[in-house]
Coordinates of C-alpha atoms in Angstrom, one line a residue:
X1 CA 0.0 0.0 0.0
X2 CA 1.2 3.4 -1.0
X3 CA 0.5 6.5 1.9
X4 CA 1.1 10.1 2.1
X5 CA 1.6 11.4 5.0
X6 CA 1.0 15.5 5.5
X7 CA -0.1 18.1 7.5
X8 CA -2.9 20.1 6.3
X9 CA -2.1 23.0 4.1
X10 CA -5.6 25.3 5.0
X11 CA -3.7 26.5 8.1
X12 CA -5.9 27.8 11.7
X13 CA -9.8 28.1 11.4
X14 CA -11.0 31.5 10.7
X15 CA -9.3 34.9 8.8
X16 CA -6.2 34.0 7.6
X17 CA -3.3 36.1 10.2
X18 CA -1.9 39.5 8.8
X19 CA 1.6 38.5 7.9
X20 CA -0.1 35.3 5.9
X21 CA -1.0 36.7 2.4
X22 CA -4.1 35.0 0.9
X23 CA -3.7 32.4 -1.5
X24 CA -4.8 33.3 -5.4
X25 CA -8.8 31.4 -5.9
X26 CA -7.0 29.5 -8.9
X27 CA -4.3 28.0 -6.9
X28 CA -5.9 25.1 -4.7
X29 CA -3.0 24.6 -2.4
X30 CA 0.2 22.1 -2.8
X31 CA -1.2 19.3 -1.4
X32 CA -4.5 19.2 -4.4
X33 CA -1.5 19.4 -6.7
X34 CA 0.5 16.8 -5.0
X35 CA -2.5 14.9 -5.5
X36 CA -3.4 15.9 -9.2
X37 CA 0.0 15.4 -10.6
X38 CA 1.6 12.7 -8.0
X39 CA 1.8 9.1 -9.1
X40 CA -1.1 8.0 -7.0
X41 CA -1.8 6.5 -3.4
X42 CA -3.7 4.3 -2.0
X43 CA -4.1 6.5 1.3
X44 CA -3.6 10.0 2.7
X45 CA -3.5 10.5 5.6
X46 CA -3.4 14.4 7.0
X47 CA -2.3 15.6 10.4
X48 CA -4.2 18.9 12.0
X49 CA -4.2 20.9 14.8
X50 CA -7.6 21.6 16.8
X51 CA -8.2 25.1 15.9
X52 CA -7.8 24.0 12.0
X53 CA -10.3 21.3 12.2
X54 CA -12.8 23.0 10.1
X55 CA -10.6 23.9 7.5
X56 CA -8.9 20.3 7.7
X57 CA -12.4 18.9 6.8
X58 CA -12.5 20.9 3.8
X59 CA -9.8 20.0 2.1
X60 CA -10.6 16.4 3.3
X61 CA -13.7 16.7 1.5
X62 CA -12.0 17.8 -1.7
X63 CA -9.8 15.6 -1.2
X64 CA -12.3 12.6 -1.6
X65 CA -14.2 13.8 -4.8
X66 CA -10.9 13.9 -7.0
X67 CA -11.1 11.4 -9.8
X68 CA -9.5 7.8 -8.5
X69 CA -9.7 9.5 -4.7
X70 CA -7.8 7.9 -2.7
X71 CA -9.0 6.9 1.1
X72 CA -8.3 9.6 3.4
X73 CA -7.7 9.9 7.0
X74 CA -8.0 12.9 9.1
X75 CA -6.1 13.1 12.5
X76 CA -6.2 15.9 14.5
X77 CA -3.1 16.2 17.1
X78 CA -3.1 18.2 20.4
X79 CA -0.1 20.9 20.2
X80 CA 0.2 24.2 21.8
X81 CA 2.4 26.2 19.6
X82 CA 3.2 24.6 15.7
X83 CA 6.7 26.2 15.9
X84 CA 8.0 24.3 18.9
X85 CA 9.9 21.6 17.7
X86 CA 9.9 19.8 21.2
X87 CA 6.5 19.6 21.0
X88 CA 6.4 18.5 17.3
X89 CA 8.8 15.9 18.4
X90 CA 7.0 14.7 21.1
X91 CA 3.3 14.5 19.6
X92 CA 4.6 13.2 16.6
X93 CA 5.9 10.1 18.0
X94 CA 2.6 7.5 17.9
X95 CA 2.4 8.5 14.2
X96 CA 5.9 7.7 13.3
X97 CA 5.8 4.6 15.7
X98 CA 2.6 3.9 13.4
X99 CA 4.3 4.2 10.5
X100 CA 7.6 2.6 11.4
X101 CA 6.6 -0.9 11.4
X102 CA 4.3 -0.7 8.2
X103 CA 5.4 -2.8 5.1
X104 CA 3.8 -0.7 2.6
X105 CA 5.8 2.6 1.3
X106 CA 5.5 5.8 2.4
X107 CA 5.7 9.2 1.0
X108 CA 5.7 12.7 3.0
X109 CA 4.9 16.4 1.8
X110 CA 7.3 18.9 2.9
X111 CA 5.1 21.8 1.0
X112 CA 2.4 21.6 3.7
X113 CA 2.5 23.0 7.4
X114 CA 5.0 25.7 9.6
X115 CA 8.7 25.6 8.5
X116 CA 8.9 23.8 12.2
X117 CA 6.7 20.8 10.6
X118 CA 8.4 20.8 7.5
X119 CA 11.7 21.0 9.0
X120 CA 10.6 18.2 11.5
X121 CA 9.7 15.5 8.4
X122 CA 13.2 16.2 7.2
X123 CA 14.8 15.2 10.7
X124 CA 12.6 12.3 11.4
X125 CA 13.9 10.9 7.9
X126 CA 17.5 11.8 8.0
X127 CA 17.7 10.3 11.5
X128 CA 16.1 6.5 10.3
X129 CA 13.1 6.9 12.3
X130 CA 11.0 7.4 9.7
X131 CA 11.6 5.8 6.3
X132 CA 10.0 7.8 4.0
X133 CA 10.5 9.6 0.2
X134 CA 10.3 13.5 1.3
X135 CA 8.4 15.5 -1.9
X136 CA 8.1 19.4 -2.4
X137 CA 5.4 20.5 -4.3
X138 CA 6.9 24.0 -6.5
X139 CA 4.7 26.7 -6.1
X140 CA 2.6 27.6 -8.7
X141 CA 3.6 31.0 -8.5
X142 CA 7.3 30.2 -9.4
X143 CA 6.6 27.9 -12.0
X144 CA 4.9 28.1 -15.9
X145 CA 1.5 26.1 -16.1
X146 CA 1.3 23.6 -17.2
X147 CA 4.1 22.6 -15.6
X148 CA 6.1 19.0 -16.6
X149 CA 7.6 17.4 -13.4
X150 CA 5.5 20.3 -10.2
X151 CA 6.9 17.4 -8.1
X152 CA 10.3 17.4 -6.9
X153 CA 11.7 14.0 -4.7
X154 CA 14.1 15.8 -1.9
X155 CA 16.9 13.9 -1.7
X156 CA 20.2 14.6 1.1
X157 CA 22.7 12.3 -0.8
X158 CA 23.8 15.1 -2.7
X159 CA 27.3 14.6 -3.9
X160 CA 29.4 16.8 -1.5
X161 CA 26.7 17.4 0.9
X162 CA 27.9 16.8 4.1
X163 CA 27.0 14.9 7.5
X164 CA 24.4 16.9 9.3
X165 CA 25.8 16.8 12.4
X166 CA 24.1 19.2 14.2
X167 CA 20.6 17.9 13.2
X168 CA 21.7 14.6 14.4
X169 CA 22.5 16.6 17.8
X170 CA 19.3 18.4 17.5
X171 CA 17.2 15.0 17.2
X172 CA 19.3 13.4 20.5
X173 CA 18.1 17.5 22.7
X174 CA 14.8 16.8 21.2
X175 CA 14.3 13.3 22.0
X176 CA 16.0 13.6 25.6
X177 CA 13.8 17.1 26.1
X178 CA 10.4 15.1 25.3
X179 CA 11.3 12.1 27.2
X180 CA 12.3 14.1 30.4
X181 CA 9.1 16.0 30.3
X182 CA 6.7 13.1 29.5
X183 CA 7.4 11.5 33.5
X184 CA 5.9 12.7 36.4
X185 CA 8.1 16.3 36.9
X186 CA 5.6 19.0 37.3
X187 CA 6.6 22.5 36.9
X188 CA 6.9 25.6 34.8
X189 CA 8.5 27.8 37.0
X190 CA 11.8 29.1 36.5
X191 CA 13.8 27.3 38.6
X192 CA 12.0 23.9 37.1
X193 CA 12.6 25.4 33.3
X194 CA 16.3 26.0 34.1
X195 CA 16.8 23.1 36.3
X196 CA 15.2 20.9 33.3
X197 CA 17.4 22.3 30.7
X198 CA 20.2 21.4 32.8
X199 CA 18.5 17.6 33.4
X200 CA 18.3 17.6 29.4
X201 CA 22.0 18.0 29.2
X202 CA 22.9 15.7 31.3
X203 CA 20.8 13.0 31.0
X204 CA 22.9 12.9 27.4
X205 CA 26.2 12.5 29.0
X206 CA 27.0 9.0 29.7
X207 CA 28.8 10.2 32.9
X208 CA 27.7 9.7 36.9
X209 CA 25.4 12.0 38.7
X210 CA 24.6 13.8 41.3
X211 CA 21.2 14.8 42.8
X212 CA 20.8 17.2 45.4
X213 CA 18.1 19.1 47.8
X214 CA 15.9 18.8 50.3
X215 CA 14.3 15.6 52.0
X216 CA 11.2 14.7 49.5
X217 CA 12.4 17.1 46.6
X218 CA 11.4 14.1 44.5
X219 CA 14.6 13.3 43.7
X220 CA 13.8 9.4 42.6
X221 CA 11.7 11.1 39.7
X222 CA 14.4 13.3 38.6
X223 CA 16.6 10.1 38.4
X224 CA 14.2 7.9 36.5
X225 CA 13.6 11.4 34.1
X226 CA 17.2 11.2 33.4
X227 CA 17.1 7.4 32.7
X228 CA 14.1 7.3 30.4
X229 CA 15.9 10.9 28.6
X230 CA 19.5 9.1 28.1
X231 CA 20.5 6.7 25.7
X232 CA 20.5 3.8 28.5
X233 CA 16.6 4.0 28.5
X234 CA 16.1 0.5 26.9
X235 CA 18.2 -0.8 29.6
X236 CA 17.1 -1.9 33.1
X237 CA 16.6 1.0 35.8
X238 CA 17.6 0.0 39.5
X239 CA 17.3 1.7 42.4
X240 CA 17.7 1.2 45.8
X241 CA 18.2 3.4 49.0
X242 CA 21.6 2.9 50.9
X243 CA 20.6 4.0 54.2
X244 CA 18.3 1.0 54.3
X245 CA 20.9 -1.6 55.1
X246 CA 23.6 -2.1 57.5
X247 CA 27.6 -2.4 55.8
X248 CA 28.0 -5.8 55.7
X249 CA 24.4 -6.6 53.8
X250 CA 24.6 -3.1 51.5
X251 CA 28.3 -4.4 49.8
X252 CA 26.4 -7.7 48.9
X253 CA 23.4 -6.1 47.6
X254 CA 25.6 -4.0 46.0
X255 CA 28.3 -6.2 44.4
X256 CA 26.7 -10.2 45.1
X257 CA 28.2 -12.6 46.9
X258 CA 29.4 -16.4 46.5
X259 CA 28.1 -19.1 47.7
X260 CA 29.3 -19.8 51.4
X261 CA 31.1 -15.9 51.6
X262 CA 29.4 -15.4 54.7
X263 CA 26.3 -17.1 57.3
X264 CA 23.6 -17.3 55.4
X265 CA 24.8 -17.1 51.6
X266 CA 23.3 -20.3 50.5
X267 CA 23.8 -19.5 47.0
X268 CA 25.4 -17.2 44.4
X269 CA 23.8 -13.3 44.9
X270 CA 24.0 -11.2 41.8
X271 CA 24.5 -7.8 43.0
X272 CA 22.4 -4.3 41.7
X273 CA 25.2 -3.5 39.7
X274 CA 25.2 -6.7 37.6
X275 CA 21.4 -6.5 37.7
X276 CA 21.6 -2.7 36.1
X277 CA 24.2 -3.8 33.4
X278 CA 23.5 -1.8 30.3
X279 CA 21.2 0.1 32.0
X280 CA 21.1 2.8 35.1
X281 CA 21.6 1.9 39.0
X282 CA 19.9 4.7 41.1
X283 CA 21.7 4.9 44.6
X284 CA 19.6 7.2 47.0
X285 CA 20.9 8.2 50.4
X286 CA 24.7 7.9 48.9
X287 CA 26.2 9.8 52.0
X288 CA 25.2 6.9 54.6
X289 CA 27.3 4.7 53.2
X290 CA 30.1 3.5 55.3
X291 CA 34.0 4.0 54.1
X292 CA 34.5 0.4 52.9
X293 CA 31.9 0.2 50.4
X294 CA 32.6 3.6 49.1
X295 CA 36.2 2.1 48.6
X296 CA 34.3 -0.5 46.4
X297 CA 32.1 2.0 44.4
X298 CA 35.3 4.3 43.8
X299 CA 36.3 1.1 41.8
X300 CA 33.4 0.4 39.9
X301 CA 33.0 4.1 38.9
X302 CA 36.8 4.1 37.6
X303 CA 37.1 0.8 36.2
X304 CA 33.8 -0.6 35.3
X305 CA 34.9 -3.7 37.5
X306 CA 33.5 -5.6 40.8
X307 CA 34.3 -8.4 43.0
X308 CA 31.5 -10.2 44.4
X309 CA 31.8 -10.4 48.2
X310 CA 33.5 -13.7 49.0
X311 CA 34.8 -13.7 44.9
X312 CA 38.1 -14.0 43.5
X313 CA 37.4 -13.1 39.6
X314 CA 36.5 -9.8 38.3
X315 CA 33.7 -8.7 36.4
X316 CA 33.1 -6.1 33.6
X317 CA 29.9 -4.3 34.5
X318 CA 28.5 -1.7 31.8
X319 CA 26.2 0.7 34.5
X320 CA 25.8 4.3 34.8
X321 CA 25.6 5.9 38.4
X322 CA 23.2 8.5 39.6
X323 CA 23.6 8.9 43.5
X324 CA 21.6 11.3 45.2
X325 CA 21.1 12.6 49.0
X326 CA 20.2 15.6 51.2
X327 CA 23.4 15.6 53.1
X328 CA 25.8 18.5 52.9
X329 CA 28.6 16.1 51.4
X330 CA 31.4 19.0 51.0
X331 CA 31.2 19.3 55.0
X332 CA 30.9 15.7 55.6
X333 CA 34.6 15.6 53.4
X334 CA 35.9 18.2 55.4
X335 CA 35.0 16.2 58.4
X336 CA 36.8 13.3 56.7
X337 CA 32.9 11.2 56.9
X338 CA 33.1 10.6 53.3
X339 CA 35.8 10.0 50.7
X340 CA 37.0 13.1 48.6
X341 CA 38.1 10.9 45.7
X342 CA 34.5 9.4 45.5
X343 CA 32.6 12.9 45.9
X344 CA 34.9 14.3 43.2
X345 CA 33.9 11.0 40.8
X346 CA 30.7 11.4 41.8
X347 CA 29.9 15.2 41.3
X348 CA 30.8 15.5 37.0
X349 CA 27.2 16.3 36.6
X350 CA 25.5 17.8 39.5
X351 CA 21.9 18.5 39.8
X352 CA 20.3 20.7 42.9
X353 CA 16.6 20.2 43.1
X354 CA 14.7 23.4 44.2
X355 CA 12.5 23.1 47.5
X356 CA 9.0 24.0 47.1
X357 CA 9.1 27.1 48.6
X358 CA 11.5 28.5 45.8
X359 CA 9.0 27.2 43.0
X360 CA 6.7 30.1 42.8
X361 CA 3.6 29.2 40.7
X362 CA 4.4 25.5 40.8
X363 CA 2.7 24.8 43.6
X364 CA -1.0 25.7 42.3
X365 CA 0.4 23.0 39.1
X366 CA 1.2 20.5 41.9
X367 CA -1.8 20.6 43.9
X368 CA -3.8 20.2 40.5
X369 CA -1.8 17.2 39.6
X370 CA -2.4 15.6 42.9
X371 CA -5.7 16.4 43.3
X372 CA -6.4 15.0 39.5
X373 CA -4.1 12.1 40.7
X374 CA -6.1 11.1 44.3
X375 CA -9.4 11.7 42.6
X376 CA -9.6 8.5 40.6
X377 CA -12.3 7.6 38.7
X378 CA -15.0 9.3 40.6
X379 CA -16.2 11.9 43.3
X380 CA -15.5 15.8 43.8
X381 CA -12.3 17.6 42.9
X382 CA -11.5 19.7 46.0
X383 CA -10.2 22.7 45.8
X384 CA -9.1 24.8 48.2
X385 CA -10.4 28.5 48.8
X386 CA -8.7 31.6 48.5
X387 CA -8.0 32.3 51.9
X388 CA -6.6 28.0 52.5
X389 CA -4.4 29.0 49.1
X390 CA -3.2 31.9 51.0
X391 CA -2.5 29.3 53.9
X392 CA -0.9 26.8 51.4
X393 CA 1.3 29.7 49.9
X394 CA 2.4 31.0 53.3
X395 CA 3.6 27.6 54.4
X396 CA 7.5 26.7 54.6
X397 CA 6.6 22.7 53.0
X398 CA 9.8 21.5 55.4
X399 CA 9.1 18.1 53.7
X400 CA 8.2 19.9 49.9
X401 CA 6.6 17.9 47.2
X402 CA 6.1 14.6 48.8
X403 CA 4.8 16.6 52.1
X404 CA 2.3 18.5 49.6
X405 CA 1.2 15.0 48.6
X406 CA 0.3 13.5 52.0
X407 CA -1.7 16.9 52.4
X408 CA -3.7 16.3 49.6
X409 CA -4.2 12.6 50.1
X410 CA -5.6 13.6 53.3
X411 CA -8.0 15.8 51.9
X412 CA -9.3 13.0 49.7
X413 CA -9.5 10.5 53.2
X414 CA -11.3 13.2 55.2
X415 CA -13.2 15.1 53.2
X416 CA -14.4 12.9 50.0
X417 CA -17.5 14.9 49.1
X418 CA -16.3 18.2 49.4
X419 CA -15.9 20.1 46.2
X420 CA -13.5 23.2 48.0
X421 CA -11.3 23.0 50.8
X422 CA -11.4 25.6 53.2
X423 CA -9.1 27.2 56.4
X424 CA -10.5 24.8 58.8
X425 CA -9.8 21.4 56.7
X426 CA -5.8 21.7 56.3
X427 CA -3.7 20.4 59.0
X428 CA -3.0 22.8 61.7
X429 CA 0.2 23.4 60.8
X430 CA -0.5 24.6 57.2
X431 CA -3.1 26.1 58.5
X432 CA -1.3 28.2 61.5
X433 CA 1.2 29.8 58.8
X434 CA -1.4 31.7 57.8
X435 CA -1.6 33.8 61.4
X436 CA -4.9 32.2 62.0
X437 CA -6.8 29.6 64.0
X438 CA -7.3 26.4 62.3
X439 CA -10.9 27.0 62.9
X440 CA -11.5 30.2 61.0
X441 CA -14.5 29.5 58.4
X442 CA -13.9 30.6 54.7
X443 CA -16.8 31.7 52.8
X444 CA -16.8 30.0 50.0
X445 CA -18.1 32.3 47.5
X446 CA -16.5 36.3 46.6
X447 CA -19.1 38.4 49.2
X448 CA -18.6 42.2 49.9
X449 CA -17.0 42.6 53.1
X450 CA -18.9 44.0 56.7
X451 CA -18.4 47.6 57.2
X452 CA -15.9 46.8 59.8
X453 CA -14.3 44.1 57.9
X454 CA -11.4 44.7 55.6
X455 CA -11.3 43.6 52.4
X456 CA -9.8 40.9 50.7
X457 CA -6.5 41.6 48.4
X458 CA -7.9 42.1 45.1
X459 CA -6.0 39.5 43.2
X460 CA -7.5 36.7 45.8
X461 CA -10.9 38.0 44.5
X462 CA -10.3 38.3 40.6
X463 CA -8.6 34.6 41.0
X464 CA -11.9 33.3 42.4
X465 CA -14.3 34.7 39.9
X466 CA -11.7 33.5 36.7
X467 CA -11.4 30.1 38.2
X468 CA -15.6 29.9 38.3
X469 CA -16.0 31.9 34.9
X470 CA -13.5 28.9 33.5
X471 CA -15.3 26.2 35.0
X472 CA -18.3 27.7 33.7
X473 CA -17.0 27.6 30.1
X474 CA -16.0 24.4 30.4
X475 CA -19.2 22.9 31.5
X476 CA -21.0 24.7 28.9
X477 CA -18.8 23.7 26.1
X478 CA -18.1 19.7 27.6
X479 CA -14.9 20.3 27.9
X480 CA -13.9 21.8 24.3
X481 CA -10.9 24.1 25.1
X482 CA -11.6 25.4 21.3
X483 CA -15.3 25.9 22.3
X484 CA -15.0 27.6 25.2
X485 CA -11.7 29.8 24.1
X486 CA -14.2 31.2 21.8
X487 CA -16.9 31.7 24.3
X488 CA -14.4 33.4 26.5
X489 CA -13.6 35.8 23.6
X490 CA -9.2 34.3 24.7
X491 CA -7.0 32.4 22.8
X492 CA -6.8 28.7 23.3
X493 CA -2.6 28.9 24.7
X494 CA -3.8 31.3 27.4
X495 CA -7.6 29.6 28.1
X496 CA -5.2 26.4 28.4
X497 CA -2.4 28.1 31.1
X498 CA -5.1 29.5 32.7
X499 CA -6.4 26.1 33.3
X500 CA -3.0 24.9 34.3
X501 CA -2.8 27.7 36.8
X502 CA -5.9 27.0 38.4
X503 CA -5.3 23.6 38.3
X504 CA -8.7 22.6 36.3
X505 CA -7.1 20.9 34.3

């Protein structure tokens, strides 16, 4: 079976933007003359974005009523912004999946789309992961009509043309930058953009880690980002917290053991780091380990070699190393508690995770991906009122993300029908931050205040009517951003951070 594969070429719904001029009523667009001149398919199959639906159906329709029509498919993707090639990259990905295992062959149209889409096609092919004959439709404008060969096959095996390095690079940030942003780190602030840039970098670098920060930081998840964003992702991920075992049973979980190397060892133990061969071992808690088995990983780390415990033959491990703790390690050196060798082998990449406090807006993102996340299938989504947000803002989060977490998993134990969260239902020590007793009652609509009462900071007021007009929209429209981004008189990129930001989504 032959299949083209293109994006739409009727671009958004609606007027055409000023800096597009509008197309001449004779020329019908590249891909009708792809289809007019081309050597025939069996299927097309074009790719949209929500707000060009309409359009997209158009040419669909035409599409279908050409002489020998061929069947044609119309997919509609969720993107945010066509020139981000991350995101092009990332949404992409089922498609090309789709299309990598298929026997049949497959044709794409680089005349149809954003430059960023074009330009995408040409990576995805270049890199292998899509095998596919790239065509350019010539612009009518630029040619005579008729025209003999409107079709041109864009080839890269020009003679003299030479290796496209950097899109190969581009294709390994791009991949990596998808991958660590499809796991469970929430965040847009700026400390979470810059510290994911920095993740992105080095979760390319086949070279040990360090993560740093604060007790429940969600360091783990920053690990596992990196491992599913390097090029050890196929490989196994281990992890496993040091400061759970004493020294004798952390060097054999560690490194094995042989049978009859100490009570107990009935039988041959193979250790984490043969388990993790080709893949990533995540060590948590690096700091409590004692000085002989930091003598043992200083090995591994520098020659790729263990001895069991109780062994006498060597063995090649292939396993990258991303340790992690909330220790202040530079002191504990100083103090001569842990080896300065390891700590300098250990800190080529370091990462430092930002508490919660430091995140800004992220918290509002994470309590609407827990609350989404304890909600399940059923029941009410809580969510807290503006004066328990000014409680929840005012709080230090000693124990950050995952303390944020147990908050919210307590609102879902204690108060499963409630569809807001007021003063009196946090704990009392979110609760107390705010200056108030825990048993203050929050009115859970915007009223005027008393004549003796002063009012409320106008931003805590606006916040509460946007967040009702949104869920408002949304209910009228059943939950069609495009709908309701219309309704709202807003484009759908800000309708949709506005969502974020108010966690309704």
């Amino acid at each position: 079976m032959r299949t083209l594969l293109t994006w739409s070429d009727r671009g958004r719904d609606g007027p055409a933007p000023d800096h597009q001029g509008q197309r001449p009523r004779s020329d019908r667009g590249p891909l009708m003359r792809l289809l007019e001149h081309g050597e025939g398919w069996d299927r097309v199959v074009v790719l949209c974005l929500e707000d060009g639906g309409r359009a997209a159906a158009g040419l669909v329709r035409e599409l279908r009523e050409l002489d020998h029509a061929p069947a044609v498919e119309l997919r509609i993707l969720e993107l945010d912004d066509p020139s981000d090639h991350a995101q092009l990259f990332t949404v992409l990905g089922p498609t090309v999946a789709q299309f990598r295992g298929d026997s049949g062959s497959l044709d794409v149209c680089l005349s149809a789309g954003t430059p960023q889409m074009q330009t995408m096609w040409v990576i995805l092919v270049a890199a292998g992961l899509l095998r596919a004959r790239m065509l350019q439709v010539i612009p009518a404008v630029f040619v005579p009509d008729p025209h003999p060969h409107p079709i041109r096959v864009v080839r890269l095996d020009i003679e003299g043309f030479p290796e496209i390095r950097a899109m190969r690079e581009e294709l390994g940030r791009l991949r990596a930058e998808s991958r660590a942003r499809s796991g469970s780190l929430v965040g847009e602030s700026e400390s979470m953009r810059v510290f994911l840039r920095r993740l992105t970098h080095v979760a390319r670098a086949d070279v040990p880690v360090l993560i740093t920060g604060e007790t429940g930081t969600g360091k783990e998840l920053v690990a596992r980002a990196i491992h599913a964003a390097s090029d050890r992702a196929r490989g196994p991920l281990v992890a496993e917290n040091c400061g759970s075992f004493s020294e004798g049973v952390l060097a054999s979980e560690l490194f094995g053991h042989e049978q009859g190397a100490f009570s107990g060892a009935a039988r041959r133990h193979r250790g984490l780091f043969e388990q993790a061969d080709g893949g990533t071992l995540f060590l948590d808690e690096i700091a409590e380990t004692n000085p002989r088995v930091q003598v043992m990983l200083l090995r591994v780390l520098q020659e790729g070699r263990l001895r069991r415990v109780g062994g006498e033959s060597e063995i090649a491990v292939d396993v990258r190393v991303i340790a992690a703790t909330h220790r202040d390690v530079p002191a504990m050196v100083e103090r001569q508690q842990f080896r300065e060798d390891l700590w300098y082998r250990l800190r080529g990449a370091t990462l430092e995770l930002p508490p919660l406090r430091e995140r800004g807006r992220d918290l509002e993102l994470l309590v609407g991906h827990f609350v989404a996340e304890t909600q399940g299938d059923g029941g009410e989504r809580a969510w807290p009122t503006a004066q328990a947000w000014a409680a929840l803002r005012a709080y230090r989060w000693p124990g950050n993300v995952r303390e944020l977490r147990a908050e919210i998993v307590r609102w879902r134990v204690f108060y499963p029908d409630e569809d807001t969260i007021s003063l009196d239902m946090l704990s009392p020590e979110i609760a107390a931050a705010l200056g108030h007793t825990a048993n203050v009652q929050q009115p859970e609509t915007v009223q005027a205040p008393g004549v003796d009462e002063p009012p409320r900071p106008l931003l805590e007021q606006l916040g509460v009517v946007e967040a009702r007009a949104l869920q408002a929209a949304l209910s009228w429209s059943s939950g069609n951003l495009s709908k309701a981004a219309r309704a709202l008189e807003i484009d759908r990129n800000t309708l949709k951070a506005k969502l974020a930001r108010h966690g309704l989504r």
